[in-house]
């Protein structure tokens, strides 16, 4: 990324832009349009909503954690009508319940279903293919919109095969970049909705993007140095191969879960098949605060564990194991956690690091 900025209207940039937009499709596993915004993932949330919805439209949203909640809050601020299906922050989106809600909507007032694939606050991964099946079984025309900010490039996500209409993503997780780029992948059905209506929009308008994108350009000044980094990230993913990338994340996640279980601690995600391969949220023993543990680990080892958010504030800490990550980095992380548990006086059984190492070396 540490290179001189080139003319974003010149031929060198156009060639880079065309290649990036083409190669991004492989990561999203789609044949349709992918657009890039200079923005955080929150920007891509807004772009997803305003391009296909009109004020007052109902949006069915499922609570899987803090980020599903924030997306719902945004929908309300923008003048849409979120129908929020409450969850307990320990389980993923309930496909059958979503299907039942859509079946009951005989007037088709619900225009889209919004689900977070991997909620970073809870370490829960929802079954998007099951949600699509429930929507199809209900014979409901709503669009399926999915947040993949902490799963794209780390957990298998099949945009086209799963019938996802709009995908939201960001640069700072599986794509291994700093924050600052966000993405939408857009199905033909979503594109038709964009052209037919949509809320008032300017910066986020997909229609303004697609024309210049055909030649590798953008309608406004792009984040050129982040695009340099994106080029390298896509090359790294292609070199390793997506199947291998997903397998590596699954392996590190399983090693982490074995460490947590050996410590005698509980994972927040209740169902094993919904436990994230990008991060693990760990519940603290009763009456012991996670923030004190996090402070101890940061002060002692200069290592930052994820905080508990909203409903799980001070109740969980989060271990990230995604992106440019290998066995040695994971073992260093787990060593820091186990030493921190001891130093902070947290009730646990020693041996989690050994359990992880035994798994990785088997």
PDB file of N, CA and C in Angstrom, residues 1 20 24 35-42 44 149 169-173 175 177-183 218 222-231:
ATOM      1  N   UNK A   1       0.819  -1.208   0.000  1.00  0.00           N
ATOM      2  CA  UNK A   1       0.000   0.000   0.000  1.00  0.00           C
ATOM      3  C   UNK A   1       0.856   1.264   0.000  1.00  0.00           C
ATOM      4  N   UNK A  20      -9.665  -5.634 -10.360  1.00  0.00           N
ATOM      5  CA  UNK A  20     -10.176  -5.770  -8.999  1.00  0.00           C
ATOM      6  C   UNK A  20     -11.648  -6.163  -8.997  1.00  0.00           C
ATOM      7  N   UNK A  24     -12.899  -9.712  -7.482  1.00  0.00           N
ATOM      8  CA  UNK A  24     -13.741  -9.711  -6.286  1.00  0.00           C
ATOM      9  C   UNK A  24     -14.899 -10.690  -6.418  1.00  0.00           C
ATOM     10  N   UNK A  35     -19.795  -3.754  -6.177  1.00  0.00           N
ATOM     11  CA  UNK A  35     -19.369  -2.359  -6.143  1.00  0.00           C
ATOM     12  C   UNK A  35     -18.549  -2.106  -4.882  1.00  0.00           C
ATOM     13  N   UNK A  36     -17.659  -1.110  -4.975  1.00  0.00           N
ATOM     14  CA  UNK A  36     -16.742  -0.763  -3.886  1.00  0.00           C
ATOM     15  C   UNK A  36     -16.970   0.688  -3.490  1.00  0.00           C
ATOM     16  N   UNK A  37     -17.143   0.919  -2.185  1.00  0.00           N
ATOM     17  CA  UNK A  37     -17.258   2.281  -1.662  1.00  0.00           C
ATOM     18  C   UNK A  37     -16.064   2.604  -0.758  1.00  0.00           C
ATOM     19  N   UNK A  38     -15.562   3.848  -0.797  1.00  0.00           N
ATOM     20  CA  UNK A  38     -14.636   4.281   0.250  1.00  0.00           C
ATOM     21  C   UNK A  38     -15.438   4.586   1.516  1.00  0.00           C
ATOM     22  N   UNK A  39     -15.607   3.577   2.361  1.00  0.00           N
ATOM     23  CA  UNK A  39     -16.460   3.703   3.549  1.00  0.00           C
ATOM     24  C   UNK A  39     -16.226   2.502   4.453  1.00  0.00           C
ATOM     25  N   UNK A  40     -16.703   2.597   5.679  1.00  0.00           N
ATOM     26  CA  UNK A  40     -16.730   1.432   6.562  1.00  0.00           C
ATOM     27  C   UNK A  40     -17.875   0.513   6.144  1.00  0.00           C
ATOM     28  N   UNK A  41     -17.952  -0.630   6.777  1.00  0.00           N
ATOM     29  CA  UNK A  41     -19.040  -1.551   6.475  1.00  0.00           C
ATOM     30  C   UNK A  41     -20.409  -0.950   6.726  1.00  0.00           C
ATOM     31  N   UNK A  42     -20.504  -0.006   7.644  1.00  0.00           N
ATOM     32  CA  UNK A  42     -21.767   0.659   7.912  1.00  0.00           C
ATOM     33  C   UNK A  42     -22.286   1.362   6.662  1.00  0.00           C
ATOM     34  N   UNK A  44     -21.874   0.330   3.599  1.00  0.00           N
ATOM     35  CA  UNK A  44     -22.453  -0.700   2.737  1.00  0.00           C
ATOM     36  C   UNK A  44     -23.817  -1.146   3.242  1.00  0.00           C
ATOM     37  N   UNK A 149     -19.658  -8.951   6.817  1.00  0.00           N
ATOM     38  CA  UNK A 149     -18.490  -8.121   7.130  1.00  0.00           C
ATOM     39  C   UNK A 149     -17.403  -8.930   7.823  1.00  0.00           C
ATOM     40  N   UNK A 169     -20.261  -6.126   2.790  1.00  0.00           N
ATOM     41  CA  UNK A 169     -18.951  -6.578   3.264  1.00  0.00           C
ATOM     42  C   UNK A 169     -18.051  -5.387   3.542  1.00  0.00           C
ATOM     43  N   UNK A 170     -16.968  -5.643   4.281  1.00  0.00           N
ATOM     44  CA  UNK A 170     -15.984  -4.618   4.615  1.00  0.00           C
ATOM     45  C   UNK A 170     -14.577  -5.151   4.439  1.00  0.00           C
ATOM     46  N   UNK A 171     -13.610  -4.245   4.495  1.00  0.00           N
ATOM     47  CA  UNK A 171     -12.236  -4.608   4.141  1.00  0.00           C
ATOM     48  C   UNK A 171     -11.403  -5.129   5.301  1.00  0.00           C
ATOM     49  N   UNK A 172     -11.836  -4.917   6.551  1.00  0.00           N
ATOM     50  CA  UNK A 172     -10.927  -5.046   7.681  1.00  0.00           C
ATOM     51  C   UNK A 172     -10.925  -6.412   8.359  1.00  0.00           C
ATOM     52  N   UNK A 173     -11.640  -7.379   7.823  1.00  0.00           N
ATOM     53  CA  UNK A 173     -11.668  -8.693   8.455  1.00  0.00           C
ATOM     54  C   UNK A 173     -10.990  -9.733   7.542  1.00  0.00           C
ATOM     55  N   UNK A 175     -10.619  -9.888   4.434  1.00  0.00           N
ATOM     56  CA  UNK A 175      -9.828  -9.311   3.346  1.00  0.00           C
ATOM     57  C   UNK A 175      -8.521  -8.698   3.842  1.00  0.00           C
ATOM     58  N   UNK A 177      -7.345  -6.063   5.310  1.00  0.00           N
ATOM     59  CA  UNK A 177      -6.968  -4.674   5.075  1.00  0.00           C
ATOM     60  C   UNK A 177      -7.340  -3.800   6.267  1.00  0.00           C
ATOM     61  N   UNK A 178      -6.840  -2.560   6.325  1.00  0.00           N
ATOM     62  CA  UNK A 178      -7.389  -1.604   7.291  1.00  0.00           C
ATOM     63  C   UNK A 178      -8.849  -1.311   6.955  1.00  0.00           C
ATOM     64  N   UNK A 179      -9.605  -0.749   7.903  1.00  0.00           N
ATOM     65  CA  UNK A 179     -10.955  -0.289   7.575  1.00  0.00           C
ATOM     66  C   UNK A 179     -10.891   0.791   6.498  1.00  0.00           C
ATOM     67  N   UNK A 180     -11.964   0.923   5.741  1.00  0.00           N
ATOM     68  CA  UNK A 180     -12.022   2.010   4.782  1.00  0.00           C
ATOM     69  C   UNK A 180     -12.616   1.660   3.440  1.00  0.00           C
ATOM     70  N   UNK A 181     -12.763   0.373   3.142  1.00  0.00           N
ATOM     71  CA  UNK A 181     -13.463  -0.056   1.937  1.00  0.00           C
ATOM     72  C   UNK A 181     -14.689  -0.860   2.351  1.00  0.00           C
ATOM     73  N   UNK A 182     -15.791  -0.660   1.645  1.00  0.00           N
ATOM     74  CA  UNK A 182     -16.971  -1.500   1.846  1.00  0.00           C
ATOM     75  C   UNK A 182     -17.512  -1.921   0.493  1.00  0.00           C
ATOM     76  N   UNK A 183     -18.349  -2.956   0.490  1.00  0.00           N
ATOM     77  CA  UNK A 183     -18.729  -3.609  -0.753  1.00  0.00           C
ATOM     78  C   UNK A 183     -20.205  -4.009  -0.725  1.00  0.00           C
ATOM     79  N   UNK A 218     -14.395   4.998 -11.001  1.00  0.00           N
ATOM     80  CA  UNK A 218     -15.399   5.251  -9.979  1.00  0.00           C
ATOM     81  C   UNK A 218     -15.984   6.647 -10.185  1.00  0.00           C
ATOM     82  N   UNK A 222     -11.517   7.617  -5.499  1.00  0.00           N
ATOM     83  CA  UNK A 222     -11.417   6.351  -4.787  1.00  0.00           C
ATOM     84  C   UNK A 222     -10.301   6.367  -3.744  1.00  0.00           C
ATOM     85  N   UNK A 223     -10.332   5.381  -2.841  1.00  0.00           N
ATOM     86  CA  UNK A 223      -9.279   5.209  -1.833  1.00  0.00           C
ATOM     87  C   UNK A 223      -8.156   4.386  -2.469  1.00  0.00           C
ATOM     88  N   UNK A 224      -7.328   5.028  -3.257  1.00  0.00           N
ATOM     89  CA  UNK A 224      -6.391   4.323  -4.141  1.00  0.00           C
ATOM     90  C   UNK A 224      -5.435   3.417  -3.384  1.00  0.00           C
ATOM     91  N   UNK A 225      -4.860   3.892  -2.265  1.00  0.00           N
ATOM     92  CA  UNK A 225      -3.886   3.051  -1.569  1.00  0.00           C
ATOM     93  C   UNK A 225      -4.547   1.815  -0.954  1.00  0.00           C
ATOM     94  N   UNK A 226      -5.803   1.934  -0.520  1.00  0.00           N
ATOM     95  CA  UNK A 226      -6.521   0.749  -0.044  1.00  0.00           C
ATOM     96  C   UNK A 226      -6.791  -0.216  -1.192  1.00  0.00           C
ATOM     97  N   UNK A 227      -7.017   0.296  -2.383  1.00  0.00           N
ATOM     98  CA  UNK A 227      -7.195  -0.574  -3.548  1.00  0.00           C
ATOM     99  C   UNK A 227      -5.901  -1.305  -3.891  1.00  0.00           C
ATOM    100  N   UNK A 228      -4.743  -0.652  -3.687  1.00  0.00           N
ATOM    101  CA  UNK A 228      -3.468  -1.371  -3.839  1.00  0.00           C
ATOM    102  C   UNK A 228      -3.438  -2.575  -2.888  1.00  0.00           C
ATOM    103  N   UNK A 229      -3.850  -2.331  -1.636  1.00  0.00           N
ATOM    104  CA  UNK A 229      -3.869  -3.412  -0.654  1.00  0.00           C
ATOM    105  C   UNK A 229      -4.865  -4.493  -1.012  1.00  0.00           C
ATOM    106  N   UNK A 230      -6.017  -4.080  -1.546  1.00  0.00           N
ATOM    107  CA  UNK A 230      -7.017  -5.059  -1.962  1.00  0.00           C
ATOM    108  C   UNK A 230      -6.473  -5.955  -3.058  1.00  0.00           C
ATOM    109  N   UNK A 231      -5.700  -5.373  -3.976  1.00  0.00           N
ATOM    110  CA  UNK A 231      -5.093  -6.189  -5.038  1.00  0.00           C
ATOM    111  C   UNK A 231      -4.221  -7.299  -4.435  1.00  0.00           C
TER     112      UNK A 231
END
